[in-house]
CSV table of C-alpha atoms and ligand atoms in Angstrom, one decimal:
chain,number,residue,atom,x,y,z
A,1,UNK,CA,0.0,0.0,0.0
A,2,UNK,CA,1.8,3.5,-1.0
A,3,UNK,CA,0.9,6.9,0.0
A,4,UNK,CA,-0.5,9.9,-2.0
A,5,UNK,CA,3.0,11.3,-1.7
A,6,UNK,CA,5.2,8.0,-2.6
A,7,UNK,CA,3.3,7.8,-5.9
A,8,UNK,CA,4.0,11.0,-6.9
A,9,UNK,CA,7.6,11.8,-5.2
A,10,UNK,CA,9.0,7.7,-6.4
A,11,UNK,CA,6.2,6.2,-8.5
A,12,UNK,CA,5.5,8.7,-11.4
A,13,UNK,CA,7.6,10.1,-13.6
A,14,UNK,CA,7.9,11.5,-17.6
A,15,UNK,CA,9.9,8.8,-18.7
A,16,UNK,CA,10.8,5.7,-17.7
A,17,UNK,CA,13.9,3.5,-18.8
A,18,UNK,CA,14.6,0.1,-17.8
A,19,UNK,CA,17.9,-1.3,-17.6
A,20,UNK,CA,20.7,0.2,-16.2
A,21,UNK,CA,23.7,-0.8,-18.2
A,22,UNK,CA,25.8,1.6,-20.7
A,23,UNK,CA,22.7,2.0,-23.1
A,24,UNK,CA,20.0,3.0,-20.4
A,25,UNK,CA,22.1,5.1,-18.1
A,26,UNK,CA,23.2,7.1,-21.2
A,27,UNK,CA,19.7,7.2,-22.9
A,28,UNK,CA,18.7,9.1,-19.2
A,29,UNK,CA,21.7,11.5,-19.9
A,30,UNK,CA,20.7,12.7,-22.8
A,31,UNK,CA,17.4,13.2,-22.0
A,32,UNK,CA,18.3,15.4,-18.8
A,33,UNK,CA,21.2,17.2,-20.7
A,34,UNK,CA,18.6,17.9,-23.5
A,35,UNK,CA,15.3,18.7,-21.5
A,36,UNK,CA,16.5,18.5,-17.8
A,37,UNK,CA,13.2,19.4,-16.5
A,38,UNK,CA,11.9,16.0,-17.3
A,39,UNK,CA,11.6,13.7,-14.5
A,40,UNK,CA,12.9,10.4,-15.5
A,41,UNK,CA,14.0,6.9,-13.4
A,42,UNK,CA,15.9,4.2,-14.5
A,43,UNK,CA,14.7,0.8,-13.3
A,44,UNK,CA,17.2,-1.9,-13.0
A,45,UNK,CA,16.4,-5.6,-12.2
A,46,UNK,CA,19.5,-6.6,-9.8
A,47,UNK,CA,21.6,-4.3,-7.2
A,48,UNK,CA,23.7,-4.0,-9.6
A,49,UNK,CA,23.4,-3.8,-13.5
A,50,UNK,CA,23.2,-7.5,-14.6
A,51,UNK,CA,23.9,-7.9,-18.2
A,52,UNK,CA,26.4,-7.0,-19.8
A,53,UNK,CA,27.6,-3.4,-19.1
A,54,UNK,CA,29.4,-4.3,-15.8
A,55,UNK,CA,30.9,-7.7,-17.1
A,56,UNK,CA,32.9,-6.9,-20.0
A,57,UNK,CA,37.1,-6.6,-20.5
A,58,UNK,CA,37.0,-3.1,-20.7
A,59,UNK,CA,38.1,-2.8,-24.5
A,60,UNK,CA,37.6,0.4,-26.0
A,61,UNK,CA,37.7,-1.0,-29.7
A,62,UNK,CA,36.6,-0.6,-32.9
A,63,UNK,CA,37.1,-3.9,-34.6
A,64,UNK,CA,39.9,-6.2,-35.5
A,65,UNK,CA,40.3,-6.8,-39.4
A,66,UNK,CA,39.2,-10.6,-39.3
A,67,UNK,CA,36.2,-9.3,-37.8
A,68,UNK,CA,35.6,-6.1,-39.9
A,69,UNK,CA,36.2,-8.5,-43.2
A,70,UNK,CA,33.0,-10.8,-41.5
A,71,UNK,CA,31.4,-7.5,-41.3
A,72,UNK,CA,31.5,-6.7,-44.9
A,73,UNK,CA,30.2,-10.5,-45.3
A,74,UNK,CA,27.1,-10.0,-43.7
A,75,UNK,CA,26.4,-5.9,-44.4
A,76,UNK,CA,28.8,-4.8,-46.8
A,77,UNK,CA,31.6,-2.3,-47.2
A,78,UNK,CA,30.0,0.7,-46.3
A,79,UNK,CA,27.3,-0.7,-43.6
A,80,UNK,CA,30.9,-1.9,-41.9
A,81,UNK,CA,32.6,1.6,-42.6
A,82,UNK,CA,29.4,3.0,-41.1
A,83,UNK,CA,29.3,0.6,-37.9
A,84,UNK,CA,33.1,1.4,-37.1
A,85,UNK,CA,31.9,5.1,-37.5
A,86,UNK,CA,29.6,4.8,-34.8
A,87,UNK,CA,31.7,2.4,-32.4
A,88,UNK,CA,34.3,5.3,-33.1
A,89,UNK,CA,31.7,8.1,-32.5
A,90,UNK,CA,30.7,6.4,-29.2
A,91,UNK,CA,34.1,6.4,-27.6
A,92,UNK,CA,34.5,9.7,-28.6
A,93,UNK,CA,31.3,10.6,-26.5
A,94,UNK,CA,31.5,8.7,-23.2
A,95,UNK,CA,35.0,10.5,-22.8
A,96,UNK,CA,33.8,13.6,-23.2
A,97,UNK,CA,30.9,12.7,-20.9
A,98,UNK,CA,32.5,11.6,-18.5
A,99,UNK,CA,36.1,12.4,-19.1
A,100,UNK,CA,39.2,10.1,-19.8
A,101,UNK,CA,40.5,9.7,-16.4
A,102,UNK,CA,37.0,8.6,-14.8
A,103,UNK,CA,36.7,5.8,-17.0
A,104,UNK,CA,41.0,5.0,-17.2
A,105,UNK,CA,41.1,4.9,-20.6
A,106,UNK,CA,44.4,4.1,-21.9
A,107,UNK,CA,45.6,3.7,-25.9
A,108,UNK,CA,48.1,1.3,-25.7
A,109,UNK,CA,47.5,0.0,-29.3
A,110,UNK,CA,45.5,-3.2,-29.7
A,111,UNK,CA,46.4,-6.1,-31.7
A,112,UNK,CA,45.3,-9.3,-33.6
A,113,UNK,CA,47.0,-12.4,-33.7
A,114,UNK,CA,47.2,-14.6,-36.8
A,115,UNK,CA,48.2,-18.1,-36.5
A,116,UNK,CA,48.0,-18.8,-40.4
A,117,UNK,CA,51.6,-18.4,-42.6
A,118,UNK,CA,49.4,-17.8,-45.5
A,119,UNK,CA,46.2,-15.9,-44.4
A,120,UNK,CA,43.7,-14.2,-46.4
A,121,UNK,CA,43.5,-11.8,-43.4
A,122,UNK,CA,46.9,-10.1,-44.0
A,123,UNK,CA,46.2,-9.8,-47.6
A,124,UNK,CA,42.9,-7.8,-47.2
A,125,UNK,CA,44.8,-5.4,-44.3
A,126,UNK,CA,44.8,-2.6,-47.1
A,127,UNK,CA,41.6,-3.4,-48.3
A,128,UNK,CA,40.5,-2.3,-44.7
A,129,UNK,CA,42.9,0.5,-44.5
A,130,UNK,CA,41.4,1.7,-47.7
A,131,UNK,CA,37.8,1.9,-46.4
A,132,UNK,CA,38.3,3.3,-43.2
A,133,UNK,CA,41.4,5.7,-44.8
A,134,UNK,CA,38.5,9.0,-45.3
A,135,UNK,CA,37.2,8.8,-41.9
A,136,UNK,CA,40.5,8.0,-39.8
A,137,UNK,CA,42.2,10.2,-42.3
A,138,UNK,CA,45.6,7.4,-42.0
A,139,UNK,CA,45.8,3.3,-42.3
A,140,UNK,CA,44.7,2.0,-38.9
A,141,UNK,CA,46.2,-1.4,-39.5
A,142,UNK,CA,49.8,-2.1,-40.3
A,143,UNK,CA,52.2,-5.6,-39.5
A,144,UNK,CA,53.8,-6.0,-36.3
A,145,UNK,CA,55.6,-9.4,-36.8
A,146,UNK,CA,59.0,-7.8,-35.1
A,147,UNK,CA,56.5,-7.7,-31.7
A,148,UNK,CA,55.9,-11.2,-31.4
A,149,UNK,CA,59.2,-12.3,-29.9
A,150,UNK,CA,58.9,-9.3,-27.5
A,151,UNK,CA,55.7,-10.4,-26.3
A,152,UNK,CA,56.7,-14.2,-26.1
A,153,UNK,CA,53.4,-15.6,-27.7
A,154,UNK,CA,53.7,-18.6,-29.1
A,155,UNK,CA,52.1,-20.2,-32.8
A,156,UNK,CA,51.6,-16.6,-33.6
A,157,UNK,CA,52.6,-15.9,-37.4
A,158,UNK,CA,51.3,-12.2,-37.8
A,159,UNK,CA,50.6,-9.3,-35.0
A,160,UNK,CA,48.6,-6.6,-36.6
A,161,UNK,CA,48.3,-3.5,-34.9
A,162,UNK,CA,46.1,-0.8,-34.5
A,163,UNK,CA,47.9,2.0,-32.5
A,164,UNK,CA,44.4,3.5,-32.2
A,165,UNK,CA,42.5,0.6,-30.1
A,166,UNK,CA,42.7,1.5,-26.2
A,167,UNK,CA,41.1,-0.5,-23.0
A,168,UNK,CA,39.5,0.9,-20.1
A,169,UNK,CA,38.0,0.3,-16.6
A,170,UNK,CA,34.2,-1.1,-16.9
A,171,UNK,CA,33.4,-1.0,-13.4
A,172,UNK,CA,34.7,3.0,-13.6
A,173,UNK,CA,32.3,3.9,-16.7
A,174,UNK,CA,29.4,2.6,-15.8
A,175,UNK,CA,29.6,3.9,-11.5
A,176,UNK,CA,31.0,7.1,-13.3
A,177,UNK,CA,27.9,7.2,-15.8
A,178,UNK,CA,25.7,6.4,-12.9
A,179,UNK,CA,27.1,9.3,-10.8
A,180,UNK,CA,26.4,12.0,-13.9
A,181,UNK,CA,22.8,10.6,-14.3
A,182,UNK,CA,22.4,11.1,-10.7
A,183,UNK,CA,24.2,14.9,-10.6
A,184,UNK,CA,21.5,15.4,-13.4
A,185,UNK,CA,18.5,14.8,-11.0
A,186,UNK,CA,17.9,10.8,-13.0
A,187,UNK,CA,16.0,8.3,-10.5
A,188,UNK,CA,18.0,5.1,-10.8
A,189,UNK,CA,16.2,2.2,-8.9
A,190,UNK,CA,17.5,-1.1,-8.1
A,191,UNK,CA,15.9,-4.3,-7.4
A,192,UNK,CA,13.1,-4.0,-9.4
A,193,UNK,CA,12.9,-6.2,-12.2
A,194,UNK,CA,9.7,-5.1,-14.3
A,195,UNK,CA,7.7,-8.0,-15.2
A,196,UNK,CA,5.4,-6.5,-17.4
A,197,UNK,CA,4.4,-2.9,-19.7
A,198,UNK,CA,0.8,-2.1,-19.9
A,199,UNK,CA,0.2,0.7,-21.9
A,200,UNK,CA,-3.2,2.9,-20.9
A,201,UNK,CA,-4.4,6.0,-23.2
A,202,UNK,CA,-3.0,8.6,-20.8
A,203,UNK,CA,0.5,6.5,-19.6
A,204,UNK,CA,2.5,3.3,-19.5
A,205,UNK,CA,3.1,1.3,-16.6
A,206,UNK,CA,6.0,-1.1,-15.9
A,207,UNK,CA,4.9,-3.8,-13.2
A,208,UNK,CA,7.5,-5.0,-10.9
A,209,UNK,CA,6.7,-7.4,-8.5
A,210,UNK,CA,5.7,-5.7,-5.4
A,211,UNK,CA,4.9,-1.9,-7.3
A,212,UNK,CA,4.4,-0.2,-10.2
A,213,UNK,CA,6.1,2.9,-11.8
A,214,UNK,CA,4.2,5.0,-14.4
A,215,UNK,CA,5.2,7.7,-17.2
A,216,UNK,CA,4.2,9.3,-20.3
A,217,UNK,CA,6.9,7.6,-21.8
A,218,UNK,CA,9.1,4.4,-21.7
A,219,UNK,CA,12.0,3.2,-23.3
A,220,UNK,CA,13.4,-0.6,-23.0
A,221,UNK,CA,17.2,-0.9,-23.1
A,222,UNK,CA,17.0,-4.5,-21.8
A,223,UNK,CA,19.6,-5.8,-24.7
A,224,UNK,CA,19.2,-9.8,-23.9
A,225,UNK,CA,16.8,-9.9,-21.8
A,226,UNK,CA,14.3,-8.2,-24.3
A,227,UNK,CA,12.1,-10.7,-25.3
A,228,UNK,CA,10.4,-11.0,-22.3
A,229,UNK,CA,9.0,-7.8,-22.2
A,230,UNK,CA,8.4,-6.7,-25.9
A,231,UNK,CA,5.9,-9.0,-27.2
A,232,UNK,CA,6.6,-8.1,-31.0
A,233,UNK,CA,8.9,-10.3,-32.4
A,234,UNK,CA,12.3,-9.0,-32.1
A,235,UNK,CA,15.3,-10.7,-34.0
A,236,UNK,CA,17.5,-10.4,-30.9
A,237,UNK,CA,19.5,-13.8,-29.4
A,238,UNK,CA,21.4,-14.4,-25.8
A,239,UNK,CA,25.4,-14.9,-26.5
A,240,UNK,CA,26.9,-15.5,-22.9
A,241,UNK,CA,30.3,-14.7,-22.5
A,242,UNK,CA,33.1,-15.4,-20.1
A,243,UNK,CA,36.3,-13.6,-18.4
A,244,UNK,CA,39.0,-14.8,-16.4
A,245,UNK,CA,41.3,-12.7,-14.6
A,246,UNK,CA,45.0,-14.1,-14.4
A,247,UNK,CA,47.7,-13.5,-12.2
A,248,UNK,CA,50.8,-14.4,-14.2
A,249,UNK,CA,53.8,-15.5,-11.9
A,250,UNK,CA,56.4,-13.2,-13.8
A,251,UNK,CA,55.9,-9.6,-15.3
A,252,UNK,CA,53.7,-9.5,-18.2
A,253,UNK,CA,55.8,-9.0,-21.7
A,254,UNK,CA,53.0,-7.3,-23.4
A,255,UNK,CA,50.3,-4.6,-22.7
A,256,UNK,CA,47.8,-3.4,-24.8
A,257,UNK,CA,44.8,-5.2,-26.1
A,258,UNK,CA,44.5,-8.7,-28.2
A,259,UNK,CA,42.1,-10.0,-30.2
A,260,UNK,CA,42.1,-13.6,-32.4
A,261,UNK,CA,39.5,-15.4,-34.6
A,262,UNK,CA,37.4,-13.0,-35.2
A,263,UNK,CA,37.3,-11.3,-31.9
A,264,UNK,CA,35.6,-14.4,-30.6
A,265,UNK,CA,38.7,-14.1,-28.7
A,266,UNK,CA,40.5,-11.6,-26.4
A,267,UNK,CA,42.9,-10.6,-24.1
A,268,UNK,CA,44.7,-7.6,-22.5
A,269,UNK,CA,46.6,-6.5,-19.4
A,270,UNK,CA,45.3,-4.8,-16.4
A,271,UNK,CA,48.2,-3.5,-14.2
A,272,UNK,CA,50.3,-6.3,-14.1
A,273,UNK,CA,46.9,-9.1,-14.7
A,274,UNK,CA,45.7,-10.4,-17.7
A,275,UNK,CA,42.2,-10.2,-18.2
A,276,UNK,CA,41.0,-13.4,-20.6
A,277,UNK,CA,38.0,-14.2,-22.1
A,278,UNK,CA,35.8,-15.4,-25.5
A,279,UNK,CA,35.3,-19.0,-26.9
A,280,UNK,CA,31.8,-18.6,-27.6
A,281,UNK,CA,31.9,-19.8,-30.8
A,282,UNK,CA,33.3,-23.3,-29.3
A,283,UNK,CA,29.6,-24.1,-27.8
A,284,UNK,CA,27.4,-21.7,-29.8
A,285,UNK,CA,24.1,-23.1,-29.0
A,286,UNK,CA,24.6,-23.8,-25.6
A,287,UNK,CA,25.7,-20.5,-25.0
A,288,UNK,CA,22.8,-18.9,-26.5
A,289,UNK,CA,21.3,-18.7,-23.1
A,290,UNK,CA,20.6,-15.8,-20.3
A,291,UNK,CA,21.6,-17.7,-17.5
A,292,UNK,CA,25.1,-16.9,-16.2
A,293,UNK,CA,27.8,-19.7,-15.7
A,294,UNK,CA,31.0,-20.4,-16.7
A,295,UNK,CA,31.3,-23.2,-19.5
A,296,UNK,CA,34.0,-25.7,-18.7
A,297,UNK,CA,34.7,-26.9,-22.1
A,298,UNK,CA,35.2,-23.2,-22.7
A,299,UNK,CA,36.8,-22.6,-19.8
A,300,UNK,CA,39.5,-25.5,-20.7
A,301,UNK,CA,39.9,-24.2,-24.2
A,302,UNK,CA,41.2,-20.9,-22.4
A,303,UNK,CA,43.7,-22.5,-20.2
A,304,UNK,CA,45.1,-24.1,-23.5
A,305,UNK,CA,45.4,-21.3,-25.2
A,306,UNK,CA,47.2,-19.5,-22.6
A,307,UNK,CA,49.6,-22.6,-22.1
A,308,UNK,CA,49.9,-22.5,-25.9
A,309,UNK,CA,49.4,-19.0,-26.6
A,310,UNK,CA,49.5,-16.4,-24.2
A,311,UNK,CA,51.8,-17.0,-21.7
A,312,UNK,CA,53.7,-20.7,-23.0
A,313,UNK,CA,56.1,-21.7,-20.1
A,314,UNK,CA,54.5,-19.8,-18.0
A,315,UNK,CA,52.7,-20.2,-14.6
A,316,UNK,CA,49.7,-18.1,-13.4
A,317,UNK,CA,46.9,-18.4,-11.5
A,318,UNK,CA,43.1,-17.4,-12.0
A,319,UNK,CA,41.9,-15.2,-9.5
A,320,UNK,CA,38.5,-14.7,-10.6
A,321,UNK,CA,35.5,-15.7,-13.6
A,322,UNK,CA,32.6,-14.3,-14.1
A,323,UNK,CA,30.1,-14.5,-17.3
A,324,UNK,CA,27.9,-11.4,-19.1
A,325,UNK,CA,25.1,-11.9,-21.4
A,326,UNK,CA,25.3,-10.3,-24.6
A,327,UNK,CA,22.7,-9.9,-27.5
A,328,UNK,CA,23.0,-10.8,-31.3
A,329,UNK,CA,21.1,-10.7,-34.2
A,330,UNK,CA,21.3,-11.9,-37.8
A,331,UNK,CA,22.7,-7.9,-38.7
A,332,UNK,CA,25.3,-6.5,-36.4
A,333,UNK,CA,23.2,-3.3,-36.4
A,334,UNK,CA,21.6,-2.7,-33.0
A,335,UNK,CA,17.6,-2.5,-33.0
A,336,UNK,CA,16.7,0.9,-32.4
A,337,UNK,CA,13.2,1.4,-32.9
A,338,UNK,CA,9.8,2.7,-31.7
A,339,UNK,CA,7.4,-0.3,-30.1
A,340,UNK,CA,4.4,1.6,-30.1
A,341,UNK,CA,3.5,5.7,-29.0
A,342,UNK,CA,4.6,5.5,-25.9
A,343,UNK,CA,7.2,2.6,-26.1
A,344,UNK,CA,10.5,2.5,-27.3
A,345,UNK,CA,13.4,0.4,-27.6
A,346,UNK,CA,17.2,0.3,-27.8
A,347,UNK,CA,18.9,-3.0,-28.0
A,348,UNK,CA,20.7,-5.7,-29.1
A,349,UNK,CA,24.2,-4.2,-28.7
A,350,UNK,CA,26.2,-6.9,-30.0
A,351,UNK,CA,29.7,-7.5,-29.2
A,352,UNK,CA,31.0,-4.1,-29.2
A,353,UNK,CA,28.3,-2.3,-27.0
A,354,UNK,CA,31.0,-0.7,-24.7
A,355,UNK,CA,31.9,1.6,-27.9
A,356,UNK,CA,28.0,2.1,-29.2
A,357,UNK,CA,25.8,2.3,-25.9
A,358,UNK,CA,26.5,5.9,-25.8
A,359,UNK,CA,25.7,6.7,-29.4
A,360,UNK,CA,22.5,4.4,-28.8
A,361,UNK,CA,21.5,5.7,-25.5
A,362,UNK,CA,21.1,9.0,-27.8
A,363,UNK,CA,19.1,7.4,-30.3
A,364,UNK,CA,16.7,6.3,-28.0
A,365,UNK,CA,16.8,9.8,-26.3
A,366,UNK,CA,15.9,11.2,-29.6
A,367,UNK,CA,13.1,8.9,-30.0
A,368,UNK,CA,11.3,10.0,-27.0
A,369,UNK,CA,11.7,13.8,-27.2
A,370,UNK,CA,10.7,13.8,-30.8
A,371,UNK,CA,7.4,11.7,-30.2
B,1,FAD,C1,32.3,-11.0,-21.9
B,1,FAD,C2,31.9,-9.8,-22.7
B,1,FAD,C3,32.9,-9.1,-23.5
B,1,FAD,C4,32.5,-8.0,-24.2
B,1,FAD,N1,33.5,-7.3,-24.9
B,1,FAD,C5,33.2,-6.1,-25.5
B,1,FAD,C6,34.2,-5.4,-26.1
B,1,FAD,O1,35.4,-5.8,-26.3
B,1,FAD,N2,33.9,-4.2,-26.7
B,1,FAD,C7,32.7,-3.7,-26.6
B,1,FAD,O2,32.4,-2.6,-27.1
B,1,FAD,N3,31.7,-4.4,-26.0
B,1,FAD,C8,31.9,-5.6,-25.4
B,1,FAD,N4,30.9,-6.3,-24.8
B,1,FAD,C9,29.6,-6.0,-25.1
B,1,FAD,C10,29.1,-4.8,-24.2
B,1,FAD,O3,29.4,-5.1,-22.9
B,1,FAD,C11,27.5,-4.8,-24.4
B,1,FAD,O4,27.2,-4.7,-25.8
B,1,FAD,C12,26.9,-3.6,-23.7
B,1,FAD,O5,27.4,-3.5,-22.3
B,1,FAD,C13,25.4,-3.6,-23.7
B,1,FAD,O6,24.9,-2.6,-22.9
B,1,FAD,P1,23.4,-2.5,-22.7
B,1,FAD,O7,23.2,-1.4,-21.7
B,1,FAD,O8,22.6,-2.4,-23.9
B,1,FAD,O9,22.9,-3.9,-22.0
B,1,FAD,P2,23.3,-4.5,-20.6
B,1,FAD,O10,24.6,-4.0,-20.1
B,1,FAD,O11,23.0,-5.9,-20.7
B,1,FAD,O12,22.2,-3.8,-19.7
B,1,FAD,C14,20.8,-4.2,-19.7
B,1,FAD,C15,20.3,-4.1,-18.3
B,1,FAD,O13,18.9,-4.3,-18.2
B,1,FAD,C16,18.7,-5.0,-17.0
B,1,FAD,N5,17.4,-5.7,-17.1
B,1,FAD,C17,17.1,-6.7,-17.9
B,1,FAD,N6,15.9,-7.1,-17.8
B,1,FAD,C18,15.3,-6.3,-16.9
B,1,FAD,C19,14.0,-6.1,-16.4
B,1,FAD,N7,13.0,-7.0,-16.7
B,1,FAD,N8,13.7,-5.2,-15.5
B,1,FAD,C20,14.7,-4.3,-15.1
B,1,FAD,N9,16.0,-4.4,-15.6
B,1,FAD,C21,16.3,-5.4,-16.5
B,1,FAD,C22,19.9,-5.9,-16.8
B,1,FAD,O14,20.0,-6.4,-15.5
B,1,FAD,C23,21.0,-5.0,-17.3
B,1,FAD,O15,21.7,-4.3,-16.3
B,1,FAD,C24,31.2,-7.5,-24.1
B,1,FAD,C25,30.3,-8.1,-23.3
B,1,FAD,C26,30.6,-9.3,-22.6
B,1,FAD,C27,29.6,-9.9,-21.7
């Protein structure tokens, strides 16, 4: 039972997101940098943000070329040009929100490992370099064989780098995005994990268990968890994914950020760690799930590749796993879109949300204030 005032001080508001990863927290900026007399709440299922957002590696990246050259499979040269645009675009705009040192972004060059002598990768490196030349205005991607030796990995035939590819803290951008939402008056609610939107003439509720919130307006930024509250038929799939962190028993030999097969794979240092993570494409349907968990046939392809790979002759230890649920589509393109007049959604964030979710967030802003 709530009071007169609970409704209308906690309970009602103009808009109301739910989820409180990268994509909702910076839909809610926008809309209070743009209009900040609108009175808007975020509603976020666990105490903390549970998807993605929180459980990432922390790479600030654009794409590798293996992966940009599957990117051109499936949407062509200039929907891939256009999609590293916007990953690009988005860095570019959670810095500036939030600035560089309250997210610890740091360029240290990224990199992708080919194990291949002969790989059609390397010989479409300035086809990429061509395509992405006019926006980047130089060649991103260039050989770095002389590295490998440095950085002791083993198998490796080809390092190619991109000295514009940095990593940052996670944890930092999403409590640092949370803290500017909050300075900018947003509502952010934990705990309540909205069950159901009912949409009436005059508003739109969202049902949580024990209350309900109400708005004019309401946006779903849900990303894998999507389809259970937007009955349309979205084309939007569950791709867990898993991290280890490693303590390496000497000094690492490399820093910067790595990336093989595609991206399906990755790997980077975090002062004096190594953060590890990917495989998904070893169990594909069984990790087509929203349940959290670590995978052990996964789990033991990633100790093999960093006996084989990463760190050969090497010990370490794992100090920590953890899984995030990411969300995937047959196009790469996230779904922004309106559900109905009062219901809109932005989602489906793929594998390279960290760099998009802003540029989303704004989208779905947009969609709101223009309805
Ligand atoms: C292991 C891993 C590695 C990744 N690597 C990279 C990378 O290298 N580069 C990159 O750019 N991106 C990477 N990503 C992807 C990136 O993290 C995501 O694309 C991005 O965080 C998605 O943000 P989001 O806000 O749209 O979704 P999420 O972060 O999933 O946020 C959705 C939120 O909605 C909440 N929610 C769900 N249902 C409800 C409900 N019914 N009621 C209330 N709240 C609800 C969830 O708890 C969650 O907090 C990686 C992700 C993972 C898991």
């Amino acid at each position: 039972m709530f009071s007169l005032w609970e409704k209308q001080s906690f309970l009602t508001s103009d808009v109301l997101i739910i989820g409180a990863g990268i994509t909702g927290l910076s839909a809610a900026a926008t809309l209070k940098e743009q209009s900040p007399d609108l009175q808007v709440t975020v509603l976020e299922r666990g105490v903390l943000p549970s998807g993605a957002s929180t459980k990432n590696a922390g790479f600030a990246c654009f794409g590798s070329v293996s992966e940009l050259l599957s990117d051109i499979s499936t949407i062509g040269e200039d929907g891939m040009v256009g999609l590293v645009e916007k990953r690009w675009d988005g860095l570019q705009k959670t810095c500036q929100r939030l600035g560089r040192s309250m997210i610890d972004i740091q360029v240290k060059s990224g990199y992708e490992l080919i194990f291949e002598e002969k790989s059609s990768v390397i010989e479409n490196i300035e086809r990429v370099n061509a395509l992405l030349n006019p926006f980047f205005q130089q060649n991103v991607f260039s050989l770095s064989n002389d590295k490998i030796p440095q950085f002791g990995f083993g198998q490796t035939h080809h390092l190619i780098e991109n000295p514009l590819e940095g990593q940052l803290d996670t944890g930092k951008l999403i409590s640092s995005l949370w803290k500017y939402c909050a300075e900018l008056g947003v509502q952010v609610y934990t705990g309540c994990a909205v069950e159901n939107i009912i949409e009436e003439e005059s508003k739109v509720i969202a049902q949580c268990k024990e209350l309900s919130f109400e708005a004019k307006k309401l946006a779903v930024c849900t990303n894998a968890f999507t389809r259970k509250l937007i009955k349309e038929d979205l084309d939007i799939s569950p791709g867990r994914g898993i991290v280890m962190s490693v303590i390496p028993e000497k000094d690492l030999k490399f820093e910067g950020t790595f990336h093989y097969e595609e991206g399906y794979y990755y790997f980077r240092d975090y002062y004096g760690k190594l953060l590890f993570g990917g495989g998904r494409n070893l169990a594909m349907e069984d990790e087509t799930t929203t349940e959290f968990g670590v995978n052990q046939q996964i789990k033991e392809k990633l100790l093999e590749d960093l006996n084989t790979i990463i760190l050969p002759d090497q010990k370490y230890e794992v100090e920590m796993e953890w899984s995030g649920i990411m969300a995937f589509g047959t196009s790469k393109q996230p779904i922004v879109k309106r559900i109905s007049d009062r219901v809109v959604a932005g989602v489906r964030l793929g594998g390279m949300g960290v760099a998009i979710g802003s540029l989303v967030g704004e989208e779905v802003a947009e969609l709101i204030l223009n309805s």
